[in-house]
Amino acid sequence: MVQPGSIKGRYTIPARQGLAVPLAAGQGLRVINSSGTQVVDTWAFPDGDPAAFLSLEHCREVLQRIVFEPGDTLIDNRYRPLVTIAADTSPGGHDTLIAACSRAMYVHAGAGDDHANCADNLTAALAQHGRTMPFTPSPWNLFMLAPVKDGRTIDYVRPTSAPGDYVEVTAETDCLMAFSACPDDVYPTNGGDGTPQDAHVEVLM
Ligand SMILES: [Zn+2]
């Protein structure tokens, strides 16, 4: 007999690349910071509505916080429950403010016009499941720390997670979750030495 919470599938998010995984309502998923230093941009999209997405703006409004914690139900841009945070073994504080890195961001930062980036990783991961988005929704930046220091300014610091720390969510509806092992080697937010690493996803029964 399969025990609730046992692993149904384990997937690698290769360093600098993306991955999308479908989830059924009630199913759990863990995003694992295998190295302890890797930021994982995270998105969710409910089935049956091509214009709906996990909306951090709406979550911040309803939760009245800029960081989310176990027990919080995250919603889409139509205020519908999408996933609930079931567990978090990391120090938490996952950023909700900063846009996904993109080709334009790396050009802006002087890092060239062909840098791997989370926006393109999302597009590619969604395409593998026949889905498109006309823009890049703001990502839930798991393991990324960009704390607001004095109510006004943002500090960029490296992740403080331990290897193997994970965030577990439970789907509130059938959805597609998407991830990018952030390729950022410009800002000091990703990687112990600025080097992107593999991360992992476990889908639970
Ligand atoms: Zn990124």
Coordinates of N, CA and C and ligand atoms in Angstrom, one line a residue:
M1 N 0.8 -1.2 0.0 CA 0.0 0.0 0.0 C 0.9 1.2 0.0
V2 N 0.5 2.2 -0.8 CA 1.3 3.4 -0.9 C 0.9 4.3 0.2
Q3 N 1.9 4.8 0.9 CA 1.7 5.7 2.0 C 1.5 7.2 1.5
P4 N 0.6 7.9 2.0 CA 0.6 9.4 1.7 C 1.9 10.0 2.0
G5 N 2.3 10.8 1.0 CA 3.6 11.5 1.2 C 4.8 10.8 0.6
S6 N 4.6 9.5 0.2 CA 5.7 8.8 -0.4 C 5.9 9.4 -1.8
I7 N 7.1 9.1 -2.4 CA 7.5 9.8 -3.6 C 7.0 9.0 -4.8
K8 N 6.4 9.8 -5.7 CA 5.9 9.2 -7.0 C 6.9 9.4 -8.1
G9 N 7.6 10.6 -8.0 CA 8.6 10.8 -9.1 C 9.6 11.9 -8.6
R10 N 10.8 11.7 -9.0 CA 11.8 12.7 -8.7 C 12.4 13.2 -10.0
Y11 N 12.5 14.5 -10.1 CA 13.0 15.1 -11.3 C 14.1 16.1 -11.0
T12 N 15.1 16.2 -12.0 CA 16.1 17.2 -11.9 C 15.8 18.4 -12.6
I13 N 16.0 19.6 -12.0 CA 16.0 20.8 -12.7 C 17.5 21.2 -13.0
P14 N 17.9 20.9 -14.2 CA 19.4 21.1 -14.4 C 19.8 22.6 -14.2
A15 N 21.0 22.8 -13.7 CA 21.5 24.1 -13.5 C 21.2 24.9 -14.8
R16 N 20.7 26.1 -14.6 CA 20.4 27.1 -15.7 C 19.3 26.7 -16.6
Q17 N 18.5 25.7 -16.2 CA 17.4 25.2 -17.1 C 16.1 25.2 -16.3
G18 N 15.0 24.9 -17.1 CA 13.7 24.9 -16.5 C 13.0 23.5 -16.6
L19 N 11.9 23.4 -15.9 CA 11.1 22.1 -15.9 C 9.7 22.5 -15.5
A20 N 8.7 21.8 -16.1 CA 7.3 21.9 -15.7 C 6.8 20.6 -15.4
V21 N 5.9 20.5 -14.3 CA 5.4 19.2 -13.8 C 3.9 19.4 -13.5
P22 N 3.0 18.6 -14.1 CA 1.6 18.7 -13.8 C 1.3 18.1 -12.4
L23 N 0.3 18.7 -11.7 CA -0.1 18.2 -10.4 C -1.6 18.1 -10.4
A24 N -2.1 17.0 -9.8 CA -3.5 16.9 -9.6 C -3.9 17.5 -8.2
A25 N -5.2 18.0 -8.2 CA -5.6 18.5 -6.9 C -5.4 17.6 -5.8
G26 N -4.8 18.0 -4.7 CA -4.5 17.2 -3.5 C -3.1 16.6 -3.5
Q27 N -2.5 16.7 -4.7 CA -1.1 16.1 -4.8 C -0.1 17.1 -4.2
G28 N 1.0 16.5 -3.6 CA 2.0 17.3 -3.0 C 3.3 17.3 -3.9
L29 N 4.1 18.3 -3.7 CA 5.3 18.5 -4.5 C 6.4 19.2 -3.6
R30 N 7.6 18.7 -3.7 CA 8.7 19.3 -3.0 C 9.7 19.9 -4.0
V31 N 10.1 21.1 -3.7 CA 11.1 21.8 -4.5 C 12.4 21.7 -3.6
I32 N 13.4 21.1 -4.0 CA 14.5 20.7 -3.1 C 15.8 21.5 -3.6
N33 N 16.3 22.3 -2.6 CA 17.5 23.0 -2.8 C 18.7 22.1 -2.5
S34 N 19.0 21.3 -3.5 CA 20.0 20.2 -3.3 C 21.3 20.7 -2.9
S35 N 21.8 21.8 -3.4 CA 23.1 22.4 -3.1 C 23.0 23.3 -1.9
G36 N 21.8 23.7 -1.6 CA 21.7 24.7 -0.5 C 21.8 26.2 -1.0
T37 N 22.3 26.3 -2.2 CA 22.7 27.7 -2.7 C 21.9 28.1 -3.9
Q38 N 21.0 27.2 -4.4 CA 20.4 27.5 -5.7 C 19.0 28.1 -5.5
V39 N 18.8 29.2 -6.2 CA 17.4 29.9 -6.3 C 16.6 29.1 -7.3
V40 N 15.4 28.8 -7.0 CA 14.5 28.2 -8.0 C 13.3 29.1 -8.2
D41 N 13.2 29.7 -9.4 CA 12.0 30.5 -9.7 C 10.9 29.5 -9.9
T42 N 9.7 29.8 -9.3 CA 8.6 28.9 -9.3 C 7.3 29.6 -9.7
W43 N 6.6 28.9 -10.6 CA 5.3 29.4 -11.1 C 4.2 28.3 -11.0
A44 N 3.0 28.6 -11.1 CA 1.9 27.7 -11.2 C 0.8 28.2 -12.0
F45 N 0.1 27.3 -12.8 CA -0.9 27.7 -13.8 C -2.0 26.7 -13.7
P46 N -3.2 27.2 -13.3 CA -4.3 26.2 -13.2 C -4.8 25.7 -14.5
D47 N -5.2 24.5 -14.6 CA -5.7 23.9 -15.8 C -7.0 24.6 -16.2
G48 N -7.3 24.6 -17.5 CA -8.6 25.1 -18.0 C -8.7 26.6 -18.1
D49 N -7.7 27.4 -17.9 CA -7.8 28.8 -18.0 C -6.4 29.3 -18.5
P50 N -6.3 29.6 -19.8 CA -5.0 29.9 -20.3 C -4.4 31.3 -19.9
A51 N -5.3 32.1 -19.3 CA -4.8 33.4 -18.8 C -4.6 33.5 -17.3
A52 N -4.7 32.4 -16.6 CA -4.6 32.4 -15.2 C -3.2 31.9 -14.8
F53 N -2.7 32.5 -13.7 CA -1.4 32.1 -13.2 C -1.3 32.5 -11.7
L54 N -0.4 31.8 -11.0 CA -0.1 32.2 -9.6 C 0.3 33.6 -9.6
S55 N -0.4 34.4 -8.9 CA -0.2 35.9 -8.9 C 0.3 36.3 -7.5
L56 N 1.6 36.7 -7.5 CA 2.2 37.1 -6.2 C 1.6 38.4 -5.7
E57 N 1.2 39.3 -6.7 CA 0.5 40.5 -6.3 C -0.8 40.3 -5.5
H58 N -1.6 39.3 -6.0 CA -2.8 39.0 -5.4 C -2.6 38.3 -4.0
C59 N -1.5 37.4 -4.0 CA -1.2 36.7 -2.7 C -0.8 37.7 -1.7
R60 N 0.1 38.7 -2.0 CA 0.5 39.7 -1.1 C -0.7 40.5 -0.5
E61 N -1.6 40.8 -1.4 CA -2.8 41.6 -1.0 C -3.6 40.8 0.0
V62 N -3.9 39.5 -0.3 CA -4.8 38.8 0.6 C -4.1 38.3 1.8
L63 N -2.8 37.9 1.7 CA -2.1 37.4 2.9 C -1.5 38.6 3.8
Q64 N -1.5 39.8 3.2 CA -1.0 41.0 3.9 C 0.5 40.8 4.4
R65 N 1.3 40.1 3.5 CA 2.7 39.9 3.8 C 3.4 39.9 2.5
I66 N 4.7 40.1 2.6 CA 5.5 40.0 1.4 C 6.3 38.7 1.3
V67 N 6.3 37.9 2.3 CA 6.8 36.6 2.3 C 5.7 35.6 2.7
F68 N 5.8 34.4 2.2 CA 4.7 33.4 2.4 C 5.3 32.3 3.3
E69 N 4.4 31.7 4.1 CA 4.8 30.7 5.1 C 3.9 29.5 5.0
P70 N 4.4 28.4 5.7 CA 3.6 27.2 5.7 C 2.2 27.5 6.3
G71 N 1.2 26.9 5.6 CA -0.2 27.2 6.0 C -0.9 28.2 5.0
D72 N 0.0 29.0 4.3 CA -0.6 30.0 3.4 C -1.1 29.3 2.1
T73 N -2.3 29.7 1.7 CA -2.8 29.3 0.4 C -2.5 30.4 -0.6
L74 N -1.8 30.0 -1.7 CA -1.4 31.0 -2.7 C -2.5 30.9 -3.8
I75 N -2.8 32.1 -4.4 CA -4.0 32.2 -5.3 C -3.5 32.6 -6.7
D76 N -4.5 32.5 -7.6 CA -4.2 32.9 -8.9 C -4.7 34.4 -9.1
N77 N -4.6 34.9 -10.3 CA -5.0 36.3 -10.6 C -6.5 36.5 -10.6
R78 N -7.3 35.4 -10.3 CA -8.7 35.5 -10.2 C -9.1 35.1 -8.8
Y79 N -8.2 35.1 -7.8 CA -8.4 34.9 -6.4 C -8.9 33.5 -6.1
R80 N -8.5 32.5 -7.0 CA -8.8 31.1 -6.7 C -7.6 30.4 -6.1
P81 N -7.9 29.6 -5.1 CA -6.8 28.8 -4.5 C -6.0 27.9 -5.5
L82 N -4.7 28.0 -5.4 CA -3.9 27.3 -6.4 C -3.0 26.2 -5.7
V83 N -2.2 26.6 -4.7 CA -1.4 25.7 -3.9 C -1.4 26.2 -2.5
T84 N -1.2 25.3 -1.6 CA -1.0 25.6 -0.2 C 0.4 25.2 0.3
I85 N 1.1 26.0 1.0 CA 2.4 25.7 1.5 C 2.3 24.7 2.6
A86 N 2.8 23.5 2.4 CA 2.6 22.4 3.4 C 3.8 22.4 4.4
A87 N 5.0 22.7 3.9 CA 6.2 22.6 4.7 C 7.3 23.4 4.2
D88 N 8.2 23.8 5.0 CA 9.4 24.5 4.6 C 10.5 24.2 5.6
T89 N 11.5 23.5 5.1 CA 12.6 23.2 6.0 C 13.7 24.2 5.9
S90 N 13.6 25.2 5.0 CA 14.6 26.2 4.9 C 14.4 27.3 5.9
P91 N 15.3 28.3 5.9 CA 15.1 29.4 6.8 C 13.9 30.3 6.3
G92 N 13.4 30.1 5.1 CA 12.3 30.8 4.6 C 12.7 32.2 4.1
G93 N 11.7 33.1 4.0 CA 11.9 34.4 3.5 C 12.0 34.5 2.0
H94 N 11.5 33.5 1.3 CA 11.6 33.4 -0.1 C 11.0 34.7 -0.8
D95 N 11.8 35.2 -1.7 CA 11.5 36.5 -2.3 C 10.2 36.5 -3.1
T96 N 9.4 37.5 -3.0 CA 8.2 37.6 -3.9 C 8.3 38.9 -4.7
L97 N 9.4 39.7 -4.6 CA 9.4 41.0 -5.2 C 10.1 41.2 -6.5
I98 N 11.0 40.3 -6.8 CA 11.9 40.6 -7.9 C 11.5 39.8 -9.1
A99 N 11.5 40.4 -10.3 CA 11.2 39.8 -11.5 C 12.1 38.7 -11.9
A100 N 11.6 37.8 -12.7 CA 12.4 36.7 -13.3 C 13.5 37.3 -14.1
C101 N 14.7 36.7 -14.0 CA 15.8 37.2 -14.9 C 15.4 36.9 -16.4
S102 N 15.9 37.7 -17.3 CA 15.5 37.6 -18.7 C 16.7 38.0 -19.6
R103 N 16.5 37.8 -20.8 CA 17.5 38.2 -21.8 C 17.8 39.7 -21.6
A104 N 16.7 40.4 -21.5 CA 16.9 41.9 -21.4 C 17.6 42.3 -20.1
M105 N 17.4 41.5 -19.0 CA 18.1 41.9 -17.8 C 19.6 41.7 -17.9
Y106 N 20.0 40.6 -18.6 CA 21.4 40.4 -18.7 C 22.0 41.4 -19.7
V107 N 21.3 41.8 -20.7 CA 21.8 42.9 -21.6 C 22.0 44.1 -20.7
H108 N 21.0 44.4 -20.0 CA 21.0 45.6 -19.1 C 22.2 45.6 -18.1
A109 N 22.5 44.4 -17.7 CA 23.6 44.2 -16.7 C 25.0 44.1 -17.4
G110 N 25.0 44.1 -18.7 CA 26.3 44.0 -19.4 C 26.8 42.6 -19.5
A111 N 25.9 41.6 -19.4 CA 26.4 40.2 -19.4 C 26.1 39.6 -20.8
G112 N 25.9 40.4 -21.8 CA 25.7 39.8 -23.2 C 24.2 39.5 -23.5
D113 N 24.0 39.2 -24.8 CA 22.6 39.0 -25.2 C 22.2 37.6 -25.4
D114 N 23.1 36.6 -24.9 CA 22.7 35.2 -25.1 C 22.8 34.5 -23.8
H115 N 22.6 35.2 -22.6 CA 22.7 34.5 -21.3 C 21.5 33.7 -21.1
A116 N 21.7 32.5 -20.6 CA 20.5 31.7 -20.1 C 19.7 32.5 -19.1
N117 N 18.4 32.3 -19.1 CA 17.6 33.1 -18.2 C 16.3 32.4 -17.9
C118 N 15.7 32.8 -16.7 CA 14.5 32.2 -16.2 C 13.3 32.4 -17.1
A119 N 13.2 33.6 -17.7 CA 12.0 33.9 -18.5 C 12.0 32.9 -19.7
D120 N 13.1 32.7 -20.4 CA 13.1 31.8 -21.5 C 13.0 30.4 -21.0
N121 N 13.5 30.0 -19.8 CA 13.3 28.7 -19.3 C 11.8 28.4 -19.1
L122 N 11.1 29.4 -18.6 CA 9.7 29.2 -18.4 C 9.0 28.9 -19.7
T123 N 9.3 29.7 -20.7 CA 8.6 29.6 -22.0 C 8.9 28.2 -22.5
A124 N 10.1 27.7 -22.4 CA 10.5 26.4 -23.0 C 9.8 25.3 -22.2
A125 N 9.7 25.4 -20.8 CA 9.1 24.4 -20.0 C 7.6 24.3 -20.3
L126 N 6.9 25.4 -20.4 CA 5.5 25.4 -20.7 C 5.2 24.8 -22.1
A127 N 6.1 25.1 -23.0 CA 5.9 24.6 -24.4 C 5.9 23.1 -24.4
Q128 N 6.7 22.5 -23.5 CA 6.7 21.0 -23.5 C 5.4 20.4 -23.1
H129 N 4.5 21.3 -22.5 CA 3.2 20.8 -22.0 C 2.1 21.5 -22.8
G130 N 2.5 22.1 -24.0 CA 1.5 22.7 -24.9 C 0.9 24.0 -24.4
R131 N 1.6 24.7 -23.5 CA 1.0 25.9 -22.9 C 1.9 27.1 -23.2
T132 N 1.3 28.2 -23.4 CA 2.1 29.5 -23.6 C 1.5 30.6 -22.7
M133 N 2.4 31.5 -22.4 CA 2.0 32.7 -21.7 C 2.5 33.9 -22.5
P134 N 1.7 35.0 -22.7 CA 2.2 36.1 -23.5 C 3.2 37.0 -22.7
F135 N 3.4 36.7 -21.4 CA 4.3 37.5 -20.6 C 4.9 36.6 -19.5
T136 N 5.9 37.0 -18.8 CA 6.4 36.2 -17.7 C 5.8 36.7 -16.3
P137 N 4.9 35.9 -15.7 CA 4.4 36.3 -14.4 C 5.6 36.4 -13.4
S138 N 5.4 37.2 -12.4 CA 6.4 37.3 -11.4 C 6.6 36.0 -10.7
P139 N 7.8 35.5 -10.6 CA 8.0 34.2 -10.0 C 8.0 34.3 -8.5
W140 N 7.7 33.1 -7.9 CA 7.9 32.9 -6.4 C 9.4 32.4 -6.3
N141 N 10.2 33.3 -5.9 CA 11.7 33.0 -5.9 C 12.1 32.2 -4.7
L142 N 11.9 30.9 -4.8 CA 12.2 30.0 -3.7 C 13.7 30.0 -3.4
F143 N 14.0 30.2 -2.1 CA 15.4 30.2 -1.6 C 16.1 31.5 -1.8
M144 N 15.5 32.4 -2.5 CA 16.1 33.7 -2.8 C 15.8 34.7 -1.7
L145 N 16.8 35.4 -1.2 CA 16.7 36.4 -0.2 C 16.9 37.8 -0.7
A146 N 15.9 38.6 -0.7 CA 16.1 40.0 -1.1 C 15.3 40.8 0.0
P147 N 15.8 40.8 1.2 CA 15.0 41.4 2.3 C 14.9 42.9 2.2
V148 N 13.7 43.4 2.6 CA 13.5 44.9 2.7 C 14.1 45.3 4.1
K149 N 15.1 46.1 4.0 CA 15.9 46.4 5.3 C 15.1 47.4 6.2
D150 N 14.6 48.5 5.7 CA 14.1 49.6 6.5 C 12.7 50.0 6.1
G151 N 12.0 49.1 5.4 CA 10.7 49.4 4.9 C 10.7 50.0 3.5
R152 N 12.0 50.3 3.0 CA 12.1 51.0 1.8 C 13.0 50.4 0.8
T153 N 14.1 49.9 1.2 CA 15.2 49.4 0.3 C 15.4 47.9 0.3
I154 N 15.9 47.4 -0.8 CA 16.1 46.0 -0.9 C 17.6 45.6 -0.8
D155 N 17.9 44.6 -0.1 CA 19.2 44.1 0.1 C 19.3 42.8 -0.7
Y156 N 20.4 42.5 -1.4 CA 20.5 41.3 -2.1 C 21.6 40.4 -1.4
V157 N 21.2 39.3 -0.9 CA 22.1 38.4 -0.2 C 22.1 37.0 -0.7
R158 N 23.1 36.2 -0.5 CA 23.1 34.8 -1.0 C 22.2 34.0 -0.1
P159 N 21.7 32.9 -0.7 CA 20.8 32.0 0.0 C 21.5 31.4 1.2
T160 N 20.7 31.2 2.3 CA 21.2 30.6 3.5 C 20.7 29.2 3.8
S161 N 20.1 28.6 2.8 CA 19.6 27.3 3.0 C 20.7 26.2 3.2
A162 N 20.3 25.1 3.8 CA 21.2 24.0 3.9 C 21.0 23.0 2.7
P163 N 22.0 22.3 2.3 CA 21.8 21.3 1.2 C 20.6 20.4 1.6
G164 N 19.7 20.2 0.6 CA 18.5 19.3 0.8 C 17.3 20.0 1.4
D165 N 17.4 21.3 1.8 CA 16.2 22.0 2.3 C 15.2 22.0 1.2
Y166 N 13.9 21.9 1.6 CA 12.9 21.9 0.6 C 11.7 22.7 1.0
V167 N 10.9 23.1 0.1 CA 9.6 23.7 0.3 C 8.5 22.7 -0.4
E168 N 7.5 22.4 0.4 CA 6.5 21.4 0.0 C 5.2 22.2 -0.2
V169 N 4.5 22.0 -1.3 CA 3.2 22.6 -1.6 C 2.2 21.4 -1.9
T170 N 1.0 21.7 -1.6 CA -0.1 20.8 -2.0 C -1.0 21.5 -3.0
A171 N -1.3 20.9 -4.1 CA -2.2 21.5 -5.1 C -3.6 21.6 -4.6
E172 N -4.2 22.8 -4.8 CA -5.6 23.0 -4.4 C -6.5 22.7 -5.7
T173 N -5.9 22.6 -6.8 CA -6.6 22.4 -8.1 C -5.6 21.8 -9.1
D174 N -6.2 21.2 -10.1 CA -5.3 20.6 -11.1 C -4.5 21.8 -11.7
C175 N -3.2 21.6 -11.8 CA -2.4 22.7 -12.3 C -1.1 22.2 -12.9
L176 N -0.4 23.1 -13.6 CA 1.0 22.9 -14.1 C 1.9 23.8 -13.3
M177 N 2.9 23.2 -12.6 CA 3.9 24.0 -11.9 C 5.1 24.0 -12.8
A178 N 5.8 25.2 -12.8 CA 7.0 25.3 -13.6 C 8.1 25.9 -12.7
F179 N 9.3 25.6 -13.1 CA 10.5 25.9 -12.3 C 11.7 26.3 -13.2
S180 N 12.5 27.2 -12.7 CA 13.8 27.4 -13.3 C 14.9 27.5 -12.3
A181 N 15.9 26.6 -12.5 CA 17.1 26.8 -11.7 C 17.9 28.0 -12.2
C182 N 17.7 29.1 -11.4 CA 18.1 30.4 -11.9 C 19.5 30.4 -12.4
P183 N 19.8 30.9 -13.6 CA 21.1 31.0 -14.2 C 21.9 32.2 -13.8
D184 N 21.3 33.0 -12.8 CA 21.9 34.3 -12.5 C 23.3 34.1 -11.9
D185 N 24.3 34.8 -12.6 CA 25.6 34.8 -12.0 C 26.1 36.3 -12.0
V186 N 25.1 37.2 -11.9 CA 25.4 38.6 -11.9 C 25.1 39.2 -10.5
Y187 N 23.9 39.0 -10.1 CA 23.5 39.4 -8.7 C 24.0 38.4 -7.7
P188 N 24.3 38.9 -6.4 CA 24.8 38.0 -5.4 C 23.7 37.2 -4.7
T189 N 22.6 36.8 -5.5 CA 21.5 36.1 -4.9 C 21.5 34.6 -5.1
N190 N 22.4 34.1 -5.9 CA 22.2 32.8 -6.4 C 23.6 32.0 -6.4
G191 N 23.6 30.9 -5.7 CA 24.8 30.1 -5.7 C 25.8 30.6 -4.6
G192 N 26.4 29.7 -3.9 CA 27.4 30.0 -2.9 C 28.6 30.8 -3.4
D193 N 29.0 30.4 -4.6 CA 30.1 31.1 -5.3 C 29.6 31.8 -6.6
G194 N 28.3 32.0 -6.7 CA 27.8 32.6 -7.9 C 27.6 31.5 -9.1
T195 N 27.8 30.3 -8.8 CA 27.7 29.2 -9.8 C 26.3 28.5 -9.7
P196 N 25.5 28.6 -10.7 CA 24.2 27.9 -10.7 C 24.4 26.4 -10.5
Q197 N 23.5 25.7 -9.8 CA 23.6 24.3 -9.5 C 22.3 23.6 -9.8
D198 N 22.3 22.3 -10.0 CA 21.1 21.5 -10.2 C 20.2 21.7 -8.9
A199 N 18.9 21.7 -9.2 CA 17.9 21.5 -8.1 C 17.0 20.3 -8.4
H200 N 16.1 20.0 -7.5 CA 15.3 18.8 -7.7 C 13.9 19.0 -7.3
V201 N 13.0 18.2 -7.9 CA 11.6 18.3 -7.6 C 11.1 16.8 -7.3
E202 N 10.4 16.7 -6.2 CA 9.7 15.4 -5.9 C 8.2 15.6 -6.0
V203 N 7.6 14.7 -6.8 CA 6.1 14.7 -6.8 C 5.7 13.6 -5.8
L204 N 4.8 13.9 -4.9 CA 4.4 13.0 -3.9 C 3.1 12.3 -4.3
M205 N 2.8 11.1 -3.8 CA 1.6 10.4 -4.1 C 0.4 11.2 -3.7
Ligands
ZN1 ZN 16.7 33.8 -12.9

